mmCIF file of C-alpha atoms in Angstrom:
data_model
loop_
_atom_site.group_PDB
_atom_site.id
_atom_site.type_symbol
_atom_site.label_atom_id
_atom_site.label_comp_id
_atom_site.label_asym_id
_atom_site.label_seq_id
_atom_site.Cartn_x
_atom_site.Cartn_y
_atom_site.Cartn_z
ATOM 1 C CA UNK A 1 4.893 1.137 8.927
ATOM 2 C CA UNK A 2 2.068 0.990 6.434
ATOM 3 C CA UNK A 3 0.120 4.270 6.323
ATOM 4 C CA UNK A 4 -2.026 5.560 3.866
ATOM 5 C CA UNK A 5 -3.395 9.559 4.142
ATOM 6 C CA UNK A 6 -5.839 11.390 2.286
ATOM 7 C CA UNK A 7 -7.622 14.896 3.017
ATOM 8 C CA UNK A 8 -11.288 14.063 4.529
ATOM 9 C CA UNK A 9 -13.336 16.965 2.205
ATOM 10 C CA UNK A 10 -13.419 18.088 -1.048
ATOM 11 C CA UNK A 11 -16.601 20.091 -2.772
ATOM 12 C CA UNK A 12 -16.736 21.252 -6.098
ATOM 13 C CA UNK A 13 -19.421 22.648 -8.467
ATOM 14 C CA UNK A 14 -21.216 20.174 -11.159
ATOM 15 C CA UNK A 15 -19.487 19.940 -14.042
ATOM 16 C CA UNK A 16 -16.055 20.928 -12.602
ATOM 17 C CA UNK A 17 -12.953 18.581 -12.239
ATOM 18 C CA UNK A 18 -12.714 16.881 -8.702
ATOM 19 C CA UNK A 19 -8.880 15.890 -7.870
ATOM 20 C CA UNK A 20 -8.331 13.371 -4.964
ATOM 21 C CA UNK A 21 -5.463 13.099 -2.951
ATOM 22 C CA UNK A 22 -3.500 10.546 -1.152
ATOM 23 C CA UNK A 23 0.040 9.395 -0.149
ATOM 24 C CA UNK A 24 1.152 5.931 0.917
ATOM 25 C CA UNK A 25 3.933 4.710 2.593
ATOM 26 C CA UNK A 26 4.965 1.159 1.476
ATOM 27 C CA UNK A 27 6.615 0.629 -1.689
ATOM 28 C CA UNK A 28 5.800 -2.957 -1.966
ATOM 29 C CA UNK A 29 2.537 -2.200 -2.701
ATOM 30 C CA UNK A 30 1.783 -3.880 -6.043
ATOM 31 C CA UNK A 31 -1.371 -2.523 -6.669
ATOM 32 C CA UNK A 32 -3.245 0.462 -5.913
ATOM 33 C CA UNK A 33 -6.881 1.201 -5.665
ATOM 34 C CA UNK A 34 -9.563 3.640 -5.838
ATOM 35 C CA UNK A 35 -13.046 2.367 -3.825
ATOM 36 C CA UNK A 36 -16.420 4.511 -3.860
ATOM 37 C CA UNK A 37 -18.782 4.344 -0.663
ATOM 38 C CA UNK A 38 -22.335 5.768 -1.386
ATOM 39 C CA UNK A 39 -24.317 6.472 1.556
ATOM 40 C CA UNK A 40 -26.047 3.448 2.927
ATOM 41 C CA UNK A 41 -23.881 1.317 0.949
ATOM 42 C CA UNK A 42 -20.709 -0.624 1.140
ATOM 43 C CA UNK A 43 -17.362 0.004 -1.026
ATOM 44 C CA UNK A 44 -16.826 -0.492 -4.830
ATOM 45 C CA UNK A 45 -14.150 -0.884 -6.654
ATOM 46 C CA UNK A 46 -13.494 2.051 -9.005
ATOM 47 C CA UNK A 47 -10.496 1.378 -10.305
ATOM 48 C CA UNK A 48 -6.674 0.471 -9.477
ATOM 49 C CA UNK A 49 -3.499 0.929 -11.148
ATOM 50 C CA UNK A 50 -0.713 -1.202 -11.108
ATOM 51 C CA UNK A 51 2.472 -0.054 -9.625
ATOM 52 C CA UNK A 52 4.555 -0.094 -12.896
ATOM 53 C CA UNK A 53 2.368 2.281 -14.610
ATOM 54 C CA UNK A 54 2.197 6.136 -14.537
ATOM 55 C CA UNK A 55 -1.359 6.833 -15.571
ATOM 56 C CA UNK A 56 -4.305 4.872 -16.259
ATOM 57 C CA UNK A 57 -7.701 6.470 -17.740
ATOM 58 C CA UNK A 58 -11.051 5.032 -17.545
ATOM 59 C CA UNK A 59 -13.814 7.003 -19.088
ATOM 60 C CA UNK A 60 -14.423 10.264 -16.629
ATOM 61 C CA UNK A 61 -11.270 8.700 -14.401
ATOM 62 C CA UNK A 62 -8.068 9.518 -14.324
ATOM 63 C CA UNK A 63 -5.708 7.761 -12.001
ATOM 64 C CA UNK A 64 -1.872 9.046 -11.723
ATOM 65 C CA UNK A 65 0.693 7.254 -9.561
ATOM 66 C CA UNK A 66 4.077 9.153 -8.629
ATOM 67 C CA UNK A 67 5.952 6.161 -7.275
ATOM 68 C CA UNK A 68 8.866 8.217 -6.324
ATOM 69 C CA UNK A 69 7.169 10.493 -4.323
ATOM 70 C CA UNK A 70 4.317 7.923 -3.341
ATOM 71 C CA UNK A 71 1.440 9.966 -4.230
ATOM 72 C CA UNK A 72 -1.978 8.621 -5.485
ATOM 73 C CA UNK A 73 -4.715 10.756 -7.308
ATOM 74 C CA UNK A 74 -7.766 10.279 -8.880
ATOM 75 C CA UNK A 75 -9.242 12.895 -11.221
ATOM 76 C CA UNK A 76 -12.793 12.941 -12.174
ATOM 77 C CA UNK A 77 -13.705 14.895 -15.240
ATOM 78 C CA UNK A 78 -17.236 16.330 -15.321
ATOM 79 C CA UNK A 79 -17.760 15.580 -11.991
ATOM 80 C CA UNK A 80 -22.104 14.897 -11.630
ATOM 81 C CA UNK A 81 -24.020 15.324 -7.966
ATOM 82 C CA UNK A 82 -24.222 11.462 -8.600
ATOM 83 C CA UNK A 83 -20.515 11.468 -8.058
ATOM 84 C CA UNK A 84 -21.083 12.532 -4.751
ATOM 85 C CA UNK A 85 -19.779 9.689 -1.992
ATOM 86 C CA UNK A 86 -16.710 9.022 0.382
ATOM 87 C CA UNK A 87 -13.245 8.138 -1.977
ATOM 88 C CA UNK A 88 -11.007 5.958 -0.189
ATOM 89 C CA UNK A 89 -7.845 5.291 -1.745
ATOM 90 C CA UNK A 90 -6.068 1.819 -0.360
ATOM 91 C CA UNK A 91 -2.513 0.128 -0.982
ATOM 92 C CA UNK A 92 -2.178 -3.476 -0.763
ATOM 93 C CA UNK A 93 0.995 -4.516 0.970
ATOM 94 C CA UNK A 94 1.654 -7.846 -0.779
ATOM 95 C CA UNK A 95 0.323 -9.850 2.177
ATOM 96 C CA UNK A 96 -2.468 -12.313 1.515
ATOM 97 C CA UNK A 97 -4.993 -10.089 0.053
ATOM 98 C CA UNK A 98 -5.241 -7.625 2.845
ATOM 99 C CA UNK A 99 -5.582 -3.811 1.572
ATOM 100 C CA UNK A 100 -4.615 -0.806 3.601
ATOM 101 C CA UNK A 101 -7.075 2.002 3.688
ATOM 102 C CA UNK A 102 -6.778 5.814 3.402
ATOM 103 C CA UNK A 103 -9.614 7.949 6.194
ATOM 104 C CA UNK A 104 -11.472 7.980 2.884
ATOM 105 C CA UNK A 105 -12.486 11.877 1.109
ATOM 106 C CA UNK A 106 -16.152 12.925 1.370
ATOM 107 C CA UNK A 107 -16.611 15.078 -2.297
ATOM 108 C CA UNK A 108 -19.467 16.548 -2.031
ATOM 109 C CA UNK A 109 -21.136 18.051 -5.588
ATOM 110 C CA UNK A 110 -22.936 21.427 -5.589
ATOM 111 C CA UNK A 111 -25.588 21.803 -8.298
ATOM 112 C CA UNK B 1 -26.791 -12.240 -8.153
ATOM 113 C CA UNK B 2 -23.312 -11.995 -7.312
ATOM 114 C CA UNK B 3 -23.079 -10.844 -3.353
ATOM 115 C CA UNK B 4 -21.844 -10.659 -0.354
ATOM 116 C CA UNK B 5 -24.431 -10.297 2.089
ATOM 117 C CA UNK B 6 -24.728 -9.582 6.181
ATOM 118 C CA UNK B 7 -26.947 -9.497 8.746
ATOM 119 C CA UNK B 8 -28.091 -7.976 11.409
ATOM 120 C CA UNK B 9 -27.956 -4.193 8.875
ATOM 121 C CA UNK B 10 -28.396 -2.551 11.977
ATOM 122 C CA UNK B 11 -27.869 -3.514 15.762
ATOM 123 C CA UNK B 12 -28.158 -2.190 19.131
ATOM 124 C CA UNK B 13 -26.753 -4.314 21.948
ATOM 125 C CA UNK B 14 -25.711 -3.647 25.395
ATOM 126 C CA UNK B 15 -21.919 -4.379 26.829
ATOM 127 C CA UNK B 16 -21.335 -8.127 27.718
ATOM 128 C CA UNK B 17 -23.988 -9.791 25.641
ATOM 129 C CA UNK B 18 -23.101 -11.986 23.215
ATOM 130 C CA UNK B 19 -23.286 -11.324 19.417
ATOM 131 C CA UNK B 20 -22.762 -13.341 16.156
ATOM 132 C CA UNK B 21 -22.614 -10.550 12.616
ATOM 133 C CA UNK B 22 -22.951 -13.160 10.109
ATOM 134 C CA UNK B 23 -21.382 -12.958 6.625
ATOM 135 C CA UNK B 24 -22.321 -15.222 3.449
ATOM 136 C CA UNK B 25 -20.718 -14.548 -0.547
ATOM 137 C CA UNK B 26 -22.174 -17.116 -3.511
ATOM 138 C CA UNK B 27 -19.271 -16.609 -5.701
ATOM 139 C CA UNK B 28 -16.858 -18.920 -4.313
ATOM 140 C CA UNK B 29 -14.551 -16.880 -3.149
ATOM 141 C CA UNK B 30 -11.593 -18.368 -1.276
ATOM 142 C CA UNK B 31 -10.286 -15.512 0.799
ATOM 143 C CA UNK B 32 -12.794 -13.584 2.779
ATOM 144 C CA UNK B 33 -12.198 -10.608 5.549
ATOM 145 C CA UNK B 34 -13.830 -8.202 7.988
ATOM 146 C CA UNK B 35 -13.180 -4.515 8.639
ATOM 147 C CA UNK B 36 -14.323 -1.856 10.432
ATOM 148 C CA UNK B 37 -14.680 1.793 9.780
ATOM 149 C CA UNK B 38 -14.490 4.405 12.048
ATOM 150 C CA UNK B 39 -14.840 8.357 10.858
ATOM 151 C CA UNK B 40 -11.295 9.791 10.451
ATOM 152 C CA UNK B 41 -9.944 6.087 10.300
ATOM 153 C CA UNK B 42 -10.614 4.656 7.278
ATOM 154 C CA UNK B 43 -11.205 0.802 7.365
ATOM 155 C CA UNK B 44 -8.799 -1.420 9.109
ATOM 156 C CA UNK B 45 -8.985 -4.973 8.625
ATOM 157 C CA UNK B 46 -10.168 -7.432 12.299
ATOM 158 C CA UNK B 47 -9.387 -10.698 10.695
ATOM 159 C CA UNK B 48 -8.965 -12.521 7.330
ATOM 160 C CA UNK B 49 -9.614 -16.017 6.164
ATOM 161 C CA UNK B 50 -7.414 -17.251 3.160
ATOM 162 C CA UNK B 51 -10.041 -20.739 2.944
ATOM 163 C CA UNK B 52 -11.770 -22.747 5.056
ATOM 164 C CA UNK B 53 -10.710 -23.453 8.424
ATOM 165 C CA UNK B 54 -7.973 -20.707 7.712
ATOM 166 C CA UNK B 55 -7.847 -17.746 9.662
ATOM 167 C CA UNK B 56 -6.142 -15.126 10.661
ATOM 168 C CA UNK B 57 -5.387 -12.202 13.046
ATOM 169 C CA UNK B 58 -6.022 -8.276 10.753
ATOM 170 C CA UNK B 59 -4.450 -5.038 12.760
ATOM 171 C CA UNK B 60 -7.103 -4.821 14.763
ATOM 172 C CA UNK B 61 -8.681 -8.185 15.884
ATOM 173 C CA UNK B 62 -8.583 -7.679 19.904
ATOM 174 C CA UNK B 63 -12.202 -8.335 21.200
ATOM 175 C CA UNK B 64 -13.409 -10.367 18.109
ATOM 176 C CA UNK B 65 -13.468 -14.114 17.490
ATOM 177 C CA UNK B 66 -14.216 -15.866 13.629
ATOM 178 C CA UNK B 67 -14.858 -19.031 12.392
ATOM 179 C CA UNK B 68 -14.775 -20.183 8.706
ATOM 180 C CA UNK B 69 -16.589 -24.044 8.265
ATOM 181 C CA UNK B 70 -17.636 -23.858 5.150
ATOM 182 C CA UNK B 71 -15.952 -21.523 2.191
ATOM 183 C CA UNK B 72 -19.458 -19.443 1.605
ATOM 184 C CA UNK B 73 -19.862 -18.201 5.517
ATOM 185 C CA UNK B 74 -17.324 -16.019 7.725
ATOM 186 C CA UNK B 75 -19.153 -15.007 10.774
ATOM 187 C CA UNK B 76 -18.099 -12.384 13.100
ATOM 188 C CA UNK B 77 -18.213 -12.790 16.639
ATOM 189 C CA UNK B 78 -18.328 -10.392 19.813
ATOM 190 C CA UNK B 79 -18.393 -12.439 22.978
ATOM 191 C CA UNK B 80 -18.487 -9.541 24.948
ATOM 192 C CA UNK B 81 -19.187 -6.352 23.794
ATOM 193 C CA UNK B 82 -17.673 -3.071 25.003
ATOM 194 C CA UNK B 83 -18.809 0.352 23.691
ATOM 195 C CA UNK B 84 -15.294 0.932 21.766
ATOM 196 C CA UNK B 85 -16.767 -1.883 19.172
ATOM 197 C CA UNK B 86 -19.294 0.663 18.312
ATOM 198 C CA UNK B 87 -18.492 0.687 14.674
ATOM 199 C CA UNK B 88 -19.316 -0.384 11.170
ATOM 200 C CA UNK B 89 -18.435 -3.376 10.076
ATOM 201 C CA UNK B 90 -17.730 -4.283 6.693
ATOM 202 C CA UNK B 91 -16.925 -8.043 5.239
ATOM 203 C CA UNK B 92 -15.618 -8.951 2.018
ATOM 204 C CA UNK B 93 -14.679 -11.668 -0.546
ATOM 205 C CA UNK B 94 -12.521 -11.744 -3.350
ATOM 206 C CA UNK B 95 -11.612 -15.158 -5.520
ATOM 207 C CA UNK B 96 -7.919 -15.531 -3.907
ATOM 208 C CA UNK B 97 -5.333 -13.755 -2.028
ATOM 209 C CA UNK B 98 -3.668 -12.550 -5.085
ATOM 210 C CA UNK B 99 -2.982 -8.692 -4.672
ATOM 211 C CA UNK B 100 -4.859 -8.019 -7.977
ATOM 212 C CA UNK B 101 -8.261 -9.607 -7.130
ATOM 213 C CA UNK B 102 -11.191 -7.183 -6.545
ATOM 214 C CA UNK B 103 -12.513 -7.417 -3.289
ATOM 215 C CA UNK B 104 -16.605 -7.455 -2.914
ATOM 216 C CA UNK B 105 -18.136 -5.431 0.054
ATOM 217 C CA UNK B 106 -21.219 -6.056 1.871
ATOM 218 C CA UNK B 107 -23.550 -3.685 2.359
ATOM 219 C CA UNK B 108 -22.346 -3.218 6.179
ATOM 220 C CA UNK B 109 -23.582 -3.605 9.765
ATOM 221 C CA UNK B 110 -24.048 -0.927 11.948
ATOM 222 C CA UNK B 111 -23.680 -1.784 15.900
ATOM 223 C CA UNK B 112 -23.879 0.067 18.558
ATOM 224 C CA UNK B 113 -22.806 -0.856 21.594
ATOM 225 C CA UNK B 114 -24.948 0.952 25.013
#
């Protein structure tokens, strides 16, 4: 079935590298994307790779995709206390638009 | 302003009354869906709506209803509340179905359920 798993804590100092985690199961999955929850606050889109690529890079992001072994991270160089919020990694299963959610990874940023 | 927007925020209800979460996004969006997120769980999706008068059942849609009349509104509806739909409940738009079209949060709802 669809699953998608990712560790549920990271902290790291400020201006450190954070690395987040997460595997998936379905290898339909055309797309896959990184969301960012603040507190209070609903989820946005960080970024999302598409399954035919190895790497993508986006300013302070890096995203890596290991199709074979079905393993997701997202690396955040520099990593700021406004960085702090819940990751959630999600897969999206080729059916109508619905995505499939990781438990999401609180990162908490020590000054 | 491009939103999705929701209301009640925040809502405290006791089990068997009657409750409408109601959803609204001004970027004509055709596909439109509601999730909930539990700690440890992630979100999981209730039910989806691919356009108006389109709906469908999510992996977890037992105990909710929806309706989608027009293409802007996708309420949420609990016609009898149990404490297990204590939750958060998130509902989102994105332009179509496509697997590579964003999808646009709300800001959430936060029920509890006494």
């Amino acid at each position: 079935g669809e699953d998608v798993e990712q560790s549920l804590f990271l902290s790291v100092r400020e201006g450190d590298s954070s690395v987040i985690n997460c595997t998936y199961t379905d290898s339909s999955s055309t797309y896959l994307y990184w969301y960012k929850q603040e507190p209070g606050a609903g989820l946005q889109l960080l970024t999302y790779i598409f399954s035919n690529m190895d790497m993508k890079q986006d300013q302070r992001l890096t995203v890596l995709l290991n199709k074979k072994d079905k393993h997701l991270s997202l690396r955040i160089a520099d990593t700021q206390t406004g960085d702090s919020a819940i990751y959630f990694c999600a897969e999206s299963p080729n059916q109508g638009g619905k995505l499939i959610f990781g438990q999401g990874t609180e990162l908490s940023v020590k000054p | 302003e491009a939103q999705v927007t929701q209301n009640p925020r925040y809502l405290i209800t006791v089990t068997g009354k009657k409750l409408t979460v109601t959803c609204s996004q001004n970027m004509n969006h055709e596909y439109m869906s509601w999730y909930r997120q539990d700690p440890g769980l992630g979100l999981r999706q209730i039910y989806y709506s691919m356009n108006v008068e389109v709906t469908d059942k999510g992996d977890v849609p037992e105990g909710y209803k929806v309706s989608r009349k027009e293409k802007r509104n996708f309420p949420l509806i609990l016609e009898s509340p149990s404490p297990n739909q204590t939750s958060l409940y998130f509902c989102a738009s994105s332009p179509g179905a496509g697997v590579q079209n964003e999808q646009f949060f709300g800001p959430g709802t936060r029920l509890t359920v006494l």
